[in-house]
Amino acid sequence: MKKSALLFTTELPRPADLGEELLLIHDEILPRKSKTFKKWMAQFPLRYPVKAGESLKSVQNFPEHITKIVKLCEGASSRRLTVVVAGGGSVGDFGGFVASILKRGVRLVHMPSTWLSAIDSAHGGKTALNVGSAKNQIGTFYPADKIVLSRSLLMAQPDARAFEGFGELLKIALIAGGPLWRDLSKEYEVNATVLWKYLSSAINAKYKVVAKDPEEKSGHRHILNLGHTLGHVLETQYELPHGVAINYGLEFALRFSLHKKIITPAEYEKLMLSPVMGYLLSPVRDELLQTKESVLREFRKQLLSDKKKTSSEVLRFVFLKKPGQCVVREVSVDDILVEVCRQKEDELNG
Ligand SMILES: NC(=O)c1ccc[n+]([C@@H]2O[C@H](COP(=O)([O-])OP(=O)(O)OC[C@H]3O[C@@H](n4cnc5c(N)ncnc54)[C@H](O)[C@@H]3O)[C@@H](O)[C@H]2O)c1
Ligand SMILES: [Zn+2]
């Protein structure tokens, strides 16, 4: 898989530096939030604004989008056309997919506008659409030619978005271990400044994993799903932002790792007592872990739609042995549901 060129910039890039004929697919919120963006985007003759979110990724809505986009690009040459995608992860997954099939594939530039997309989803080449409530069932591997990380665009986000980006940053720091985890673990607060500070190391850490298994063939890339098995269930069940659900999913995975004796109690305690973990632990998570039969039935349905299943009721779960060392084990859907109940009980017993 080709490596995307990374461009760290303080401001928005010159359109002429992004390609010859440009189609800008952007989150419609961006020009409303920033006058600078509004002025910048006026330089693109071809523009396609979209409303961010999971319905943008719905396969049902796709024919209408792609028909409009093809019409918009009627006069453009497939050799010279570049799709520039400005937005968060949903816009990136959608726009990346469009670039991968439009005229059988055109150049792609990602300009992530959320922390989650800047840290994680813009990198690694995965594009995705949802089928019904089942997330990311359709997609392509299509790495961007260039990824622009604009400080001014990212810093303009509301503070709440930092918590969403934090999940993916923490995930990659736990997977990578080493200096990234050592430094991040000492942070007491995670805000925009902290996220920008770790952005480049987090991206490099993700590329290291992806480079060993670009198209998820050997299985190594699977460790990037740390925190995502239960995370995806909570995301769908409660319609949570992806990053928030991943924060809760990470805590679940760490506690499951302790219960399975994959992480030692001493290592677990050291990890949980590090300053940055104070930011992760949330009482909200405990309310979401439900043991009601009707909710567990929904959880089961979501787990069964997990793409990482190895057979009808077994999936590969990513555990943590220590920062820098993940362990992937097969567990049954029932094992996970039992663990949900065990953690809930643990919580109730204080
Ligand atoms: N392809 C991958 O490898 C990968 C990895 C992780 C997540 N994802 C996908 O990413 C999506 C979640 O990412 P996300 O949270 O960035 O999604 P998003 O695109 O839905 O953005 C979240 C919200 O932030 C708003 N927003 C975007 N930029 C903003 C800005 N600068 N200022 C203010 N508000 C802004 C959006 O309008 C939206 O309301 C999910 O669909 C998930 O499946 C993909
Ligand atoms: Zn994720």
Tab-separated table of C-alpha atoms and ligand atoms in Angstrom:
chain	number	residue	atom	x	y	z
A	1	MET	CA	0.000	0.000	0.000
A	2	LYS	CA	1.388	3.409	-0.920
A	3	LYS	CA	2.266	5.755	1.943
A	4	SER	CA	0.283	8.980	2.082
A	5	ALA	CA	2.297	12.209	2.131
A	6	LEU	CA	1.633	14.094	5.378
A	7	LEU	CA	1.479	17.865	5.341
A	8	PHE	CA	1.409	19.609	8.738
A	9	THR	CA	0.396	23.228	8.303
A	10	THR	CA	-0.720	26.073	10.511
A	11	GLU	CA	-3.227	27.448	8.013
A	12	LEU	CA	-5.332	25.998	5.189
A	13	PRO	CA	-3.280	24.896	2.166
A	14	ARG	CA	-3.237	26.625	-1.230
A	15	PRO	CA	-5.714	24.736	-3.466
A	16	ALA	CA	-3.171	24.839	-6.305
A	17	ASP	CA	-0.846	22.710	-4.129
A	18	LEU	CA	-3.473	19.974	-3.840
A	19	GLY	CA	-3.980	19.086	-7.507
A	20	GLU	CA	-4.951	20.310	-10.958
A	21	GLU	CA	-8.738	19.865	-11.203
A	22	LEU	CA	-10.286	19.759	-7.773
A	23	LEU	CA	-13.572	18.514	-6.382
A	24	LEU	CA	-14.051	19.551	-2.758
A	25	ILE	CA	-16.303	17.259	-0.707
A	26	HIS	CA	-16.754	18.985	2.635
A	27	ASP	CA	-18.778	18.879	5.828
A	28	GLU	CA	-21.408	21.602	5.399
A	29	ILE	CA	-20.755	22.682	8.980
A	30	LEU	CA	-17.243	23.963	8.218
A	31	PRO	CA	-18.113	27.147	6.275
A	32	ARG	CA	-20.785	27.896	8.882
A	33	LYS	CA	-18.255	27.625	11.705
A	34	SER	CA	-15.365	29.439	10.060
A	35	LYS	CA	-15.229	32.482	7.778
A	36	THR	CA	-11.698	31.507	6.810
A	37	PHE	CA	-12.917	28.137	5.565
A	38	LYS	CA	-15.771	29.802	3.674
A	39	LYS	CA	-13.334	32.086	1.887
A	40	TRP	CA	-10.919	29.225	1.242
A	41	MET	CA	-13.524	26.897	-0.263
A	42	ALA	CA	-14.729	29.573	-2.678
A	43	GLN	CA	-11.515	28.883	-4.614
A	44	PHE	CA	-12.816	25.418	-5.585
A	45	PRO	CA	-15.056	25.549	-8.666
A	46	LEU	CA	-16.444	22.055	-7.927
A	47	ARG	CA	-17.907	21.654	-4.445
A	48	TYR	CA	-20.108	19.022	-2.829
A	49	PRO	CA	-21.253	19.871	0.719
A	50	VAL	CA	-22.529	16.995	2.845
A	51	LYS	CA	-24.136	16.533	6.247
A	52	ALA	CA	-21.780	14.514	8.453
A	53	GLY	CA	-22.923	11.392	10.279
A	54	GLU	CA	-23.767	7.758	9.810
A	55	SER	CA	-26.607	8.422	7.357
A	56	LEU	CA	-24.042	9.944	4.968
A	57	LYS	CA	-22.370	6.528	5.001
A	58	SER	CA	-25.635	4.672	4.385
A	59	VAL	CA	-25.477	2.553	1.240
A	60	GLN	CA	-29.135	3.366	0.635
A	61	ASN	CA	-28.382	7.057	0.149
A	62	PHE	CA	-25.274	6.456	-1.943
A	63	PRO	CA	-26.824	6.208	-5.439
A	64	GLU	CA	-28.271	9.706	-5.091
A	65	HIS	CA	-24.936	11.154	-3.933
A	66	ILE	CA	-22.824	9.511	-6.600
A	67	THR	CA	-25.262	10.483	-9.360
A	68	LYS	CA	-24.977	14.146	-8.332
A	69	ILE	CA	-21.191	13.923	-8.010
A	70	VAL	CA	-20.765	12.330	-11.449
A	71	LYS	CA	-22.887	15.117	-12.935
A	72	LEU	CA	-20.831	17.753	-11.121
A	73	CYS	CA	-17.603	16.286	-12.510
A	74	GLU	CA	-18.887	15.803	-16.051
A	75	GLY	CA	-16.235	17.957	-17.708
A	76	ALA	CA	-13.324	16.886	-15.496
A	77	SER	CA	-10.543	14.618	-16.720
A	78	SER	CA	-10.072	11.400	-14.756
A	79	ARG	CA	-6.296	11.790	-15.040
A	80	ARG	CA	-6.294	15.283	-13.565
A	81	LEU	CA	-9.167	15.131	-11.089
A	82	THR	CA	-8.373	15.176	-7.361
A	83	VAL	CA	-11.047	14.706	-4.700
A	84	VAL	CA	-10.262	16.811	-1.626
A	85	VAL	CA	-12.217	15.664	1.429
A	86	ALA	CA	-12.564	18.104	4.323
A	87	GLY	CA	-14.414	16.826	7.369
A	88	GLY	CA	-14.487	14.260	10.134
A	89	GLY	CA	-14.397	10.468	9.903
A	90	SER	CA	-17.824	10.029	8.345
A	91	VAL	CA	-17.069	12.505	5.559
A	92	GLY	CA	-13.628	10.894	5.122
A	93	ASP	CA	-15.068	7.364	4.853
A	94	PHE	CA	-17.675	8.564	2.351
A	95	GLY	CA	-15.362	10.839	0.329
A	96	GLY	CA	-12.594	8.234	0.251
A	97	PHE	CA	-15.054	5.686	-1.122
A	98	VAL	CA	-16.236	8.157	-3.758
A	99	ALA	CA	-12.624	8.854	-4.847
A	100	SER	CA	-11.921	5.126	-5.076
A	101	ILE	CA	-14.744	4.436	-7.545
A	102	LEU	CA	-15.223	7.757	-9.372
A	103	LYS	CA	-13.883	7.345	-12.925
A	104	ARG	CA	-12.398	4.048	-11.611
A	105	GLY	CA	-10.345	5.897	-9.001
A	106	VAL	CA	-8.978	9.442	-8.871
A	107	ARG	CA	-6.391	11.192	-6.674
A	108	LEU	CA	-7.471	11.731	-3.079
A	109	VAL	CA	-6.502	14.328	-0.486
A	110	HIS	CA	-7.820	14.077	3.068
A	111	MET	CA	-8.119	17.177	5.207
A	112	PRO	CA	-9.412	15.895	8.557
A	113	SER	CA	-11.402	18.416	10.579
A	114	THR	CA	-12.005	16.386	13.767
A	115	TRP	CA	-9.385	15.036	16.149
A	116	LEU	CA	-10.675	11.534	15.593
A	117	SER	CA	-10.127	11.755	11.855
A	118	ALA	CA	-6.761	13.542	12.203
A	119	ILE	CA	-5.424	10.909	14.607
A	120	ASP	CA	-7.008	7.845	13.139
A	121	SER	CA	-9.563	7.570	10.384
A	122	ALA	CA	-7.823	9.612	7.664
A	123	HIS	CA	-4.837	7.249	7.855
A	124	GLY	CA	-4.552	3.659	6.753
A	125	GLY	CA	-6.647	3.802	3.601
A	126	LYS	CA	-9.945	2.331	4.769
A	127	THR	CA	-13.111	3.741	3.235
A	128	ALA	CA	-16.546	2.611	4.339
A	129	LEU	CA	-20.309	2.620	3.923
A	130	ASN	CA	-22.908	1.191	6.286
A	131	VAL	CA	-25.612	-1.314	5.423
A	132	GLY	CA	-28.633	-0.714	7.616
A	133	SER	CA	-27.395	-0.513	11.194
A	134	ALA	CA	-24.354	-2.661	10.394
A	135	LYS	CA	-21.407	-0.299	10.216
A	136	ASN	CA	-18.648	-0.315	7.620
A	137	GLN	CA	-19.847	-3.378	5.718
A	138	ILE	CA	-18.803	-2.031	2.328
A	139	GLY	CA	-15.574	-0.275	1.468
A	140	THR	CA	-12.247	-0.159	-0.288
A	141	PHE	CA	-8.604	0.171	0.686
A	142	TYR	CA	-7.730	3.505	-0.862
A	143	PRO	CA	-4.987	5.493	0.879
A	144	ALA	CA	-4.979	9.223	0.242
A	145	ASP	CA	-2.165	10.651	-1.857
A	146	LYS	CA	-1.850	13.457	0.645
A	147	ILE	CA	-3.213	14.150	4.133
A	148	VAL	CA	-3.268	17.773	5.237
A	149	LEU	CA	-3.199	18.361	8.987
A	150	SER	CA	-4.175	21.972	9.436
A	151	ARG	CA	-3.664	23.312	12.949
A	152	SER	CA	-6.137	26.172	12.533
A	153	LEU	CA	-8.901	23.854	11.263
A	154	LEU	CA	-8.409	21.339	14.082
A	155	MET	CA	-7.996	23.884	16.881
A	156	ALA	CA	-11.295	25.555	15.922
A	157	GLN	CA	-13.320	22.556	17.167
A	158	PRO	CA	-15.378	22.760	20.331
A	159	ASP	CA	-13.711	21.310	23.461
A	160	ALA	CA	-16.121	18.347	23.615
A	161	ARG	CA	-14.516	16.926	20.480
A	162	ALA	CA	-11.241	16.446	22.388
A	163	PHE	CA	-12.766	13.572	24.386
A	164	GLU	CA	-13.712	11.892	21.102
A	165	GLY	CA	-10.179	12.183	19.740
A	166	PHE	CA	-8.713	11.038	23.028
A	167	GLY	CA	-10.097	7.488	22.638
A	168	GLU	CA	-8.153	6.853	19.446
A	169	LEU	CA	-5.028	8.561	20.819
A	170	LEU	CA	-5.107	6.452	23.970
A	171	LYS	CA	-5.739	3.330	21.880
A	172	ILE	CA	-2.725	3.860	19.663
A	173	ALA	CA	-0.518	4.844	22.621
A	174	LEU	CA	-1.450	1.600	24.435
A	175	ILE	CA	-0.773	-0.418	21.282
A	176	ALA	CA	2.558	1.312	20.606
A	177	GLY	CA	3.862	1.535	24.179
A	178	GLY	CA	7.345	3.154	24.245
A	179	PRO	CA	7.819	6.923	24.396
A	180	LEU	CA	4.307	7.704	23.109
A	181	TRP	CA	2.655	5.886	26.022
A	182	ARG	CA	5.327	7.018	28.521
A	183	ASP	CA	4.717	10.705	27.723
A	184	LEU	CA	0.937	10.576	27.218
A	185	SER	CA	0.388	8.596	30.427
A	186	LYS	CA	1.738	11.567	32.398
A	187	GLU	CA	-0.807	14.074	31.049
A	188	TYR	CA	-3.459	15.179	33.551
A	189	GLU	CA	-5.721	16.810	31.027
A	190	VAL	CA	-6.361	16.096	27.393
A	191	ASN	CA	-7.318	19.193	25.456
A	192	ALA	CA	-6.724	20.460	21.927
A	193	THR	CA	-3.144	21.552	22.683
A	194	VAL	CA	-2.265	18.109	24.039
A	195	LEU	CA	-3.878	16.369	21.054
A	196	TRP	CA	-1.922	18.518	18.592
A	197	LYS	CA	1.288	17.798	20.522
A	198	TYR	CA	0.893	14.006	20.116
A	199	LEU	CA	-0.668	14.032	16.646
A	200	SER	CA	2.459	13.255	14.656
A	201	SER	CA	3.643	10.424	16.987
A	202	ALA	CA	0.157	8.894	17.039
A	203	ILE	CA	-0.048	8.912	13.237
A	204	ASN	CA	3.419	7.354	12.939
A	205	ALA	CA	2.436	4.647	15.408
A	206	LYS	CA	-0.657	3.796	13.350
A	207	TYR	CA	1.397	3.672	10.128
A	208	LYS	CA	3.820	1.229	11.767
A	209	VAL	CA	0.981	-1.210	12.408
A	210	VAL	CA	-0.663	-0.662	9.011
A	211	ALA	CA	2.649	-1.111	7.134
A	212	LYS	CA	2.945	-4.681	8.475
A	213	ASP	CA	-0.530	-5.628	7.219
A	214	PRO	CA	-1.868	-2.980	4.828
A	215	GLU	CA	-4.980	-4.856	3.698
A	216	GLU	CA	-5.739	-6.825	6.857
A	217	LYS	CA	-4.465	-10.091	5.410
A	218	SER	CA	-1.958	-11.325	8.008
A	219	GLY	CA	-4.111	-10.324	10.956
A	220	HIS	CA	-1.566	-7.945	12.509
A	221	ARG	CA	-3.669	-4.882	11.710
A	222	HIS	CA	-6.415	-6.380	13.831
A	223	ILE	CA	-4.773	-4.999	16.989
A	224	LEU	CA	-6.004	-1.549	15.896
A	225	ASN	CA	-9.402	-2.802	17.055
A	226	LEU	CA	-8.372	-2.542	20.705
A	227	GLY	CA	-11.454	-1.207	22.512
A	228	HIS	CA	-13.596	-1.446	19.394
A	229	THR	CA	-15.538	-4.708	19.942
A	230	LEU	CA	-17.696	-3.402	22.754
A	231	GLY	CA	-17.102	0.162	21.557
A	232	HIS	CA	-19.006	-0.494	18.315
A	233	VAL	CA	-21.842	-2.151	20.244
A	234	LEU	CA	-22.265	0.896	22.511
A	235	GLU	CA	-21.893	3.270	19.567
A	236	THR	CA	-24.796	1.631	17.707
A	237	GLN	CA	-26.983	0.882	20.704
A	238	TYR	CA	-26.824	4.378	22.199
A	239	GLU	CA	-26.006	6.367	19.028
A	240	LEU	CA	-22.846	7.683	20.658
A	241	PRO	CA	-20.055	9.478	18.774
A	242	HIS	CA	-17.501	6.868	17.703
A	243	GLY	CA	-14.692	8.318	19.838
A	244	VAL	CA	-16.792	8.422	23.015
A	245	ALA	CA	-17.854	4.797	22.542
A	246	ILE	CA	-14.217	3.789	22.020
A	247	ASN	CA	-13.245	5.359	25.343
A	248	TYR	CA	-15.769	3.108	27.086
A	249	GLY	CA	-14.756	0.129	24.953
A	250	LEU	CA	-11.121	0.607	25.966
A	251	GLU	CA	-11.926	0.474	29.649
A	252	PHE	CA	-13.957	-2.680	29.030
A	253	ALA	CA	-11.037	-4.293	27.165
A	254	LEU	CA	-8.560	-3.412	29.940
A	255	ARG	CA	-10.780	-4.827	32.672
A	256	PHE	CA	-11.468	-7.932	30.564
A	257	SER	CA	-7.678	-8.336	30.120
A	258	LEU	CA	-7.271	-8.320	33.915
A	259	HIS	CA	-10.080	-10.817	34.426
A	260	LYS	CA	-8.532	-13.164	31.857
A	261	LYS	CA	-5.143	-12.751	33.641
A	262	ILE	CA	-3.571	-11.456	30.420
A	263	ILE	CA	-2.427	-8.282	32.147
A	264	THR	CA	-0.970	-8.762	35.642
A	265	PRO	CA	-2.692	-7.015	38.576
A	266	ALA	CA	0.490	-4.975	39.167
A	267	GLU	CA	0.701	-3.851	35.531
A	268	TYR	CA	-3.044	-3.075	35.507
A	269	GLU	CA	-2.820	-0.968	38.638
A	270	LYS	CA	0.191	0.959	37.341
A	271	LEU	CA	-1.651	1.667	34.107
A	272	MET	CA	-4.951	2.661	35.710
A	273	LEU	CA	-3.247	4.953	38.208
A	274	SER	CA	-1.371	6.898	35.533
A	275	PRO	CA	-2.634	10.504	35.383
A	276	VAL	CA	-4.079	10.250	31.878
A	277	MET	CA	-6.400	7.386	32.854
A	278	GLY	CA	-8.293	9.747	35.150
A	279	TYR	CA	-9.543	11.331	31.972
A	280	LEU	CA	-10.799	8.008	30.617
A	281	LEU	CA	-12.799	6.645	33.538
A	282	SER	CA	-16.359	7.820	33.413
A	283	PRO	CA	-19.444	7.008	35.494
A	284	VAL	CA	-21.481	7.250	32.277
A	285	ARG	CA	-19.911	4.026	31.038
A	286	ASP	CA	-21.307	2.083	33.962
A	287	GLU	CA	-24.819	3.197	33.142
A	288	LEU	CA	-24.387	1.996	29.576
A	289	LEU	CA	-23.320	-1.485	30.627
A	290	GLN	CA	-26.781	-2.939	30.998
A	291	THR	CA	-27.692	-6.389	32.210
A	292	LYS	CA	-31.362	-6.155	31.275
A	293	GLU	CA	-32.287	-9.049	29.046
A	294	SER	CA	-33.704	-6.876	26.269
A	295	VAL	CA	-30.510	-4.786	26.136
A	296	LEU	CA	-28.263	-7.857	26.211
A	297	ARG	CA	-30.251	-9.244	23.290
A	298	GLU	CA	-29.475	-6.054	21.343
A	299	PHE	CA	-25.794	-6.240	22.358
A	300	ARG	CA	-25.730	-9.844	21.100
A	301	LYS	CA	-27.224	-8.799	17.760
A	302	GLN	CA	-24.570	-6.108	17.356
A	303	LEU	CA	-21.742	-8.486	18.313
A	304	LEU	CA	-22.989	-10.991	15.748
A	305	SER	CA	-22.752	-8.346	13.033
A	306	ASP	CA	-19.060	-7.750	13.911
A	307	LYS	CA	-16.993	-8.223	10.768
A	308	LYS	CA	-14.160	-9.740	12.801
A	309	LYS	CA	-16.002	-12.946	13.565
A	310	THR	CA	-14.076	-16.164	12.900
A	311	SER	CA	-17.170	-18.341	12.969
A	312	SER	CA	-20.839	-17.781	13.641
A	313	GLU	CA	-20.481	-17.033	17.375
A	314	VAL	CA	-16.758	-16.467	17.858
A	315	LEU	CA	-14.781	-13.295	17.326
A	316	ARG	CA	-11.222	-12.148	17.805
A	317	PHE	CA	-10.936	-9.867	20.826
A	318	VAL	CA	-7.927	-7.625	21.383
A	319	PHE	CA	-6.558	-7.770	24.940
A	320	LEU	CA	-3.673	-5.787	26.415
A	321	LYS	CA	-0.797	-7.551	28.160
A	322	LYS	CA	1.048	-4.297	28.772
A	323	PRO	CA	1.442	-1.022	26.871
A	324	GLY	CA	3.154	-2.026	23.626
A	325	GLN	CA	1.902	-5.615	23.732
A	326	CYS	CA	-1.539	-6.705	22.573
A	327	VAL	CA	-2.824	-10.274	22.625
A	328	VAL	CA	-5.573	-11.387	20.244
A	329	ARG	CA	-7.738	-14.291	21.450
A	330	GLU	CA	-10.865	-15.897	20.149
A	331	VAL	CA	-13.814	-15.381	22.467
A	332	SER	CA	-17.443	-16.285	22.049
A	333	VAL	CA	-20.196	-13.707	21.887
A	334	ASP	CA	-21.519	-15.207	25.138
A	335	ASP	CA	-18.104	-14.713	26.852
A	336	ILE	CA	-18.386	-11.016	26.072
A	337	LEU	CA	-21.944	-10.766	27.369
A	338	VAL	CA	-20.965	-12.591	30.565
A	339	GLU	CA	-18.088	-10.135	30.987
A	340	VAL	CA	-20.486	-7.195	30.526
A	341	CYS	CA	-22.581	-8.581	33.408
A	342	ARG	CA	-19.500	-9.275	35.539
A	343	GLN	CA	-18.164	-5.723	35.100
A	344	LYS	CA	-21.592	-4.279	35.853
A	345	GLU	CA	-21.821	-6.327	39.056
A	346	ASP	CA	-18.274	-5.335	40.001
A	347	GLU	CA	-19.301	-1.727	39.601
A	348	LEU	CA	-22.450	-2.121	41.691
A	349	ASN	CA	-20.441	-3.779	44.444
A	350	GLY	CA	-18.073	-0.819	44.371
B	1	LIG	N1	-11.730	4.647	8.088
B	1	LIG	C1	-11.262	4.386	9.279
B	1	LIG	O1	-10.194	3.801	9.438
B	1	LIG	C2	-12.048	4.848	10.487
B	1	LIG	C3	-11.470	4.773	11.761
B	1	LIG	C4	-12.183	5.271	12.853
B	1	LIG	C5	-13.445	5.807	12.653
B	1	LIG	N2	-13.979	5.848	11.409
B	1	LIG	C6	-15.317	6.426	11.187
B	1	LIG	O2	-15.253	7.803	11.538
B	1	LIG	C7	-16.553	8.251	11.925
B	1	LIG	C8	-16.427	9.058	13.221
B	1	LIG	O3	-15.559	10.132	13.014
B	1	LIG	P1	-15.929	11.646	13.454
B	1	LIG	O4	-16.366	11.645	14.881
B	1	LIG	O5	-14.817	12.505	13.023
B	1	LIG	O6	-17.236	11.818	12.551
B	1	LIG	P2	-18.099	12.958	11.911
B	1	LIG	O7	-17.600	13.186	10.537
B	1	LIG	O8	-19.499	12.459	12.008
B	1	LIG	O9	-17.918	14.276	12.800
B	1	LIG	C9	-18.489	14.366	14.078
B	1	LIG	C10	-19.217	15.720	14.252
B	1	LIG	O10	-18.271	16.781	14.228
B	1	LIG	C11	-18.696	17.818	13.332
B	1	LIG	N3	-17.468	18.492	12.882
B	1	LIG	C12	-16.580	18.094	11.968
B	1	LIG	N4	-15.536	18.952	11.903
B	1	LIG	C13	-15.800	19.949	12.787
B	1	LIG	C14	-15.118	21.139	13.168
B	1	LIG	N5	-13.911	21.464	12.685
B	1	LIG	N6	-15.697	21.936	14.093
B	1	LIG	C15	-16.880	21.612	14.639
B	1	LIG	N7	-17.576	20.493	14.345
B	1	LIG	C16	-17.033	19.668	13.410
B	1	LIG	C17	-19.489	17.072	12.284
B	1	LIG	O11	-20.370	17.928	11.582
B	1	LIG	C18	-20.212	16.024	13.127
B	1	LIG	O12	-21.358	16.594	13.703
B	1	LIG	C19	-17.410	7.022	12.083
B	1	LIG	O13	-18.256	6.909	10.957
B	1	LIG	C20	-16.405	5.869	12.084
B	1	LIG	O14	-16.920	4.658	11.592
B	1	LIG	C21	-13.304	5.393	10.326
B	2	ZN	ZN	-12.065	3.867	15.946
